[in-house]
GROMACS .gro file of C-alpha atoms in nm:
model
  151
    1MET     CA    1  -3.020   1.026   0.575
    2GLY     CA    2  -3.094   1.168   0.234
    3LYS     CA    3  -3.097   1.000  -0.104
    4ILE     CA    4  -2.797   1.207  -0.216
    5ASP     CA    5  -2.595   1.092   0.087
    6LYS     CA    6  -2.668   0.730  -0.002
    7ILE     CA    7  -2.562   0.784  -0.363
    8TYR     CA    8  -2.227   0.935  -0.269
    9MET     CA    9  -2.164   0.679   0.005
   10SER     CA   10  -2.231   0.405  -0.249
   11GLU     CA   11  -1.950   0.555  -0.455
   12ALA     CA   12  -1.722   0.551  -0.150
   13ILE     CA   13  -1.813   0.185  -0.098
   14LYS     CA   14  -1.704   0.113  -0.458
   15GLU     CA   15  -1.366   0.261  -0.369
   16ALA     CA   16  -1.349   0.048  -0.052
   17ARG     CA   17  -1.409  -0.262  -0.264
   18LYS     CA   18  -1.102  -0.171  -0.472
   19ALA     CA   19  -0.899  -0.175  -0.151
   20LEU     CA   20  -1.051  -0.510  -0.054
   21GLU     CA   21  -0.951  -0.658  -0.392
   22GLU     CA   22  -0.593  -0.544  -0.325
   23ASP     CA   23  -0.594  -0.694   0.027
   24GLU     CA   24  -0.592  -0.348   0.185
   25VAL     CA   25  -0.818  -0.246   0.473
   26PRO     CA   26  -1.139  -0.171   0.279
   27ILE     CA   27  -1.191   0.199   0.328
   28GLY     CA   28  -1.306   0.422   0.045
   29CYS     CA   29  -1.374   0.789   0.004
   30VAL     CA   30  -1.509   1.046  -0.241
   31ILE     CA   31  -1.500   1.425  -0.227
   32VAL     CA   32  -1.790   1.620  -0.371
   33TYR     CA   33  -1.775   1.980  -0.497
   34LYS     CA   34  -2.088   2.156  -0.622
   35GLY     CA   35  -2.276   1.828  -0.668
   36ARG     CA   36  -1.995   1.652  -0.854
   37ILE     CA   37  -1.739   1.396  -0.739
   38VAL     CA   38  -1.399   1.560  -0.789
   39SER     CA   39  -1.180   1.296  -0.627
   40ARG     CA   40  -1.177   0.939  -0.510
   41GLY     CA   41  -0.951   0.742  -0.284
   42TYR     CA   42  -0.910   0.405  -0.122
   43ASN     CA   43  -0.658   0.271   0.127
   44GLN     CA   44  -0.319   0.196  -0.031
   45VAL     CA   45  -0.102   0.166   0.279
   46GLU     CA   46   0.039  -0.178   0.191
   47ARG     CA   47   0.076  -0.114  -0.181
   48LEU     CA   48   0.261   0.216  -0.135
   49HIS     CA   49   0.441   0.112   0.188
   50ASP     CA   50   0.312   0.438   0.333
   51PRO     CA   51   0.128   0.460   0.666
   52THR     CA   52  -0.028   0.789   0.552
   53ALA     CA   53  -0.184   0.644   0.234
   54HIS     CA   54  -0.535   0.637   0.381
   55ALA     CA   55  -0.833   0.683   0.150
   56GLU     CA   56  -0.906   1.027   0.294
   57MET     CA   57  -0.550   1.155   0.254
   58LEU     CA   58  -0.528   1.040  -0.107
   59ALA     CA   59  -0.867   1.191  -0.188
   60ILE     CA   60  -0.773   1.524  -0.026
   61THR     CA   61  -0.453   1.546  -0.231
   62SER     CA   62  -0.641   1.461  -0.549
   63ALA     CA   63  -0.918   1.716  -0.479
   64THR     CA   64  -0.675   1.998  -0.402
   65LEU     CA   65  -0.490   1.929  -0.726
   66TYR     CA   66  -0.813   1.915  -0.925
   67LEU     CA   67  -0.951   2.236  -0.772
   68ASN     CA   68  -0.607   2.404  -0.773
   69SER     CA   69  -0.661   2.512  -0.412
   70LYS     CA   70  -0.534   2.407  -0.071
   71TRP     CA   71  -0.883   2.478   0.070
   72LEU     CA   72  -1.176   2.242   0.027
   73ASN     CA   73  -1.420   2.469   0.210
   74GLU     CA   74  -1.701   2.407  -0.039
   75CYS     CA   75  -1.649   2.032  -0.041
   76SER     CA   76  -1.811   1.735   0.128
   77MET     CA   77  -1.625   1.414   0.203
   78TYR     CA   78  -1.798   1.074   0.207
   79VAL     CA   79  -1.591   0.798   0.367
   80THR     CA   80  -1.686   0.446   0.468
   81ILE     CA   81  -1.550   0.471   0.823
   82GLU     CA   82  -1.506   0.749   1.076
   83PRO     CA   83  -1.167   0.910   1.006
   84CYS     CA   84  -0.867   0.855   1.234
   85SER     CA   85  -0.679   1.139   1.403
   86MET     CA   86  -0.440   1.189   1.110
   87CYS     CA   87  -0.720   1.212   0.857
   88ALA     CA   88  -0.941   1.425   1.083
   89GLY     CA   89  -0.652   1.667   1.126
   90ALA     CA   90  -0.603   1.683   0.750
   91LEU     CA   91  -0.977   1.753   0.704
   92VAL     CA   92  -0.948   2.049   0.942
   93LEU     CA   93  -0.633   2.177   0.769
   94ALA     CA   94  -0.804   2.149   0.428
   95ARG     CA   95  -1.113   2.321   0.574
   96VAL     CA   96  -1.355   2.061   0.441
   97LYS     CA   97  -1.714   2.181   0.487
   98ASP     CA   98  -1.900   1.853   0.553
   99LEU     CA   99  -1.800   1.503   0.654
  100CYS     CA  100  -2.033   1.207   0.604
  101PHE     CA  101  -1.914   0.865   0.717
  102GLY     CA  102  -2.053   0.514   0.727
  103ALA     CA  103  -1.932   0.306   1.021
  104ARG     CA  104  -1.816   0.447   1.353
  105ASP     CA  105  -1.466   0.353   1.470
  106PRO     CA  106  -1.480   0.295   1.847
  107LYS     CA  107  -1.104   0.224   1.861
  108ALA     CA  108  -0.953   0.507   1.657
  109GLY     CA  109  -1.233   0.737   1.540
  110ALA     CA  110  -1.143   1.104   1.571
  111CYS     CA  111  -1.475   1.257   1.466
  112GLY     CA  112  -1.672   1.188   1.781
  113SER     CA  113  -1.598   0.831   1.893
  114VAL     CA  114  -1.257   0.843   2.067
  115LEU     CA  115  -1.162   1.204   1.989
  116ASN     CA  116  -1.341   1.489   1.817
  117ILE     CA  117  -1.073   1.671   1.623
  118VAL     CA  118  -1.312   1.800   1.355
  119ASN     CA  119  -1.513   1.996   1.611
  120ASN     CA  120  -1.243   2.096   1.857
  121LYS     CA  121  -1.314   2.455   1.961
  122ASN     CA  122  -0.940   2.521   1.997
  123LEU     CA  123  -0.881   2.471   1.626
  124ASN     CA  124  -0.946   2.729   1.355
  125HIS     CA  125  -1.205   2.527   1.161
  126ARG     CA  126  -1.495   2.298   1.246
  127ILE     CA  127  -1.669   2.048   1.020
  128LYS     CA  128  -2.034   1.951   1.001
  129VAL     CA  129  -2.044   1.573   1.062
  130LYS     CA  130  -2.306   1.313   0.978
  131GLY     CA  131  -2.237   0.947   1.062
  132GLY     CA  132  -2.414   0.618   1.004
  133ILE     CA  133  -2.474   0.653   0.629
  134LEU     CA  134  -2.511   0.301   0.486
  135GLU     CA  135  -2.343   0.194   0.809
  136GLU     CA  136  -2.420  -0.174   0.777
  137GLN     CA  137  -2.273  -0.204   0.427
  138CYS     CA  138  -1.961  -0.016   0.533
  139SER     CA  139  -1.920  -0.222   0.848
  140ASP     CA  140  -1.975  -0.550   0.662
  141LEU     CA  141  -1.681  -0.479   0.430
  142LEU     CA  142  -1.451  -0.432   0.728
  143LYS     CA  143  -1.584  -0.742   0.904
  144GLU     CA  144  -1.533  -0.950   0.589
  145PHE     CA  145  -1.174  -0.829   0.556
  146PHE     CA  146  -1.074  -0.896   0.917
  147LYS     CA  147  -1.254  -1.231   0.928
  148LYS     CA  148  -1.052  -1.339   0.623
  149LYS     CA  149  -0.731  -1.217   0.788
  150ARG     CA  150  -0.799  -1.422   1.101
  151THR     CA  151  -0.854  -1.748   0.911
   0.00000   0.00000   0.00000
């Protein structure tokens, strides 16, 4: 894991903390284009009453607007947890180049854990994936959130 990966994942963690403050599942995301963060997102499912308002989906929309392109083929996404099937599908459709995530999701992860949508040979695009970046910090945020919910 490189220094740059840690820097960008730290930014994604800052986004996840925003979600935590709003009592949302603490997942955060940034999209990087040519060494610069061009979009940020954090879960807003409860706030927006929208089951699709995941950090990744919001960041993709923001990045495509910023870059004025439906393709993100020169972009890297950093997200605090392995994307679900909806988000993984959106990453493929947006043709994201690289995906870096923190914690694995053994229940719903669609980038290698439960499914592997981002590298399905039947689809028209595949994404280079690197997991486990600042995994403990990312995982701790989720554990803190769900522990609080249970009490």
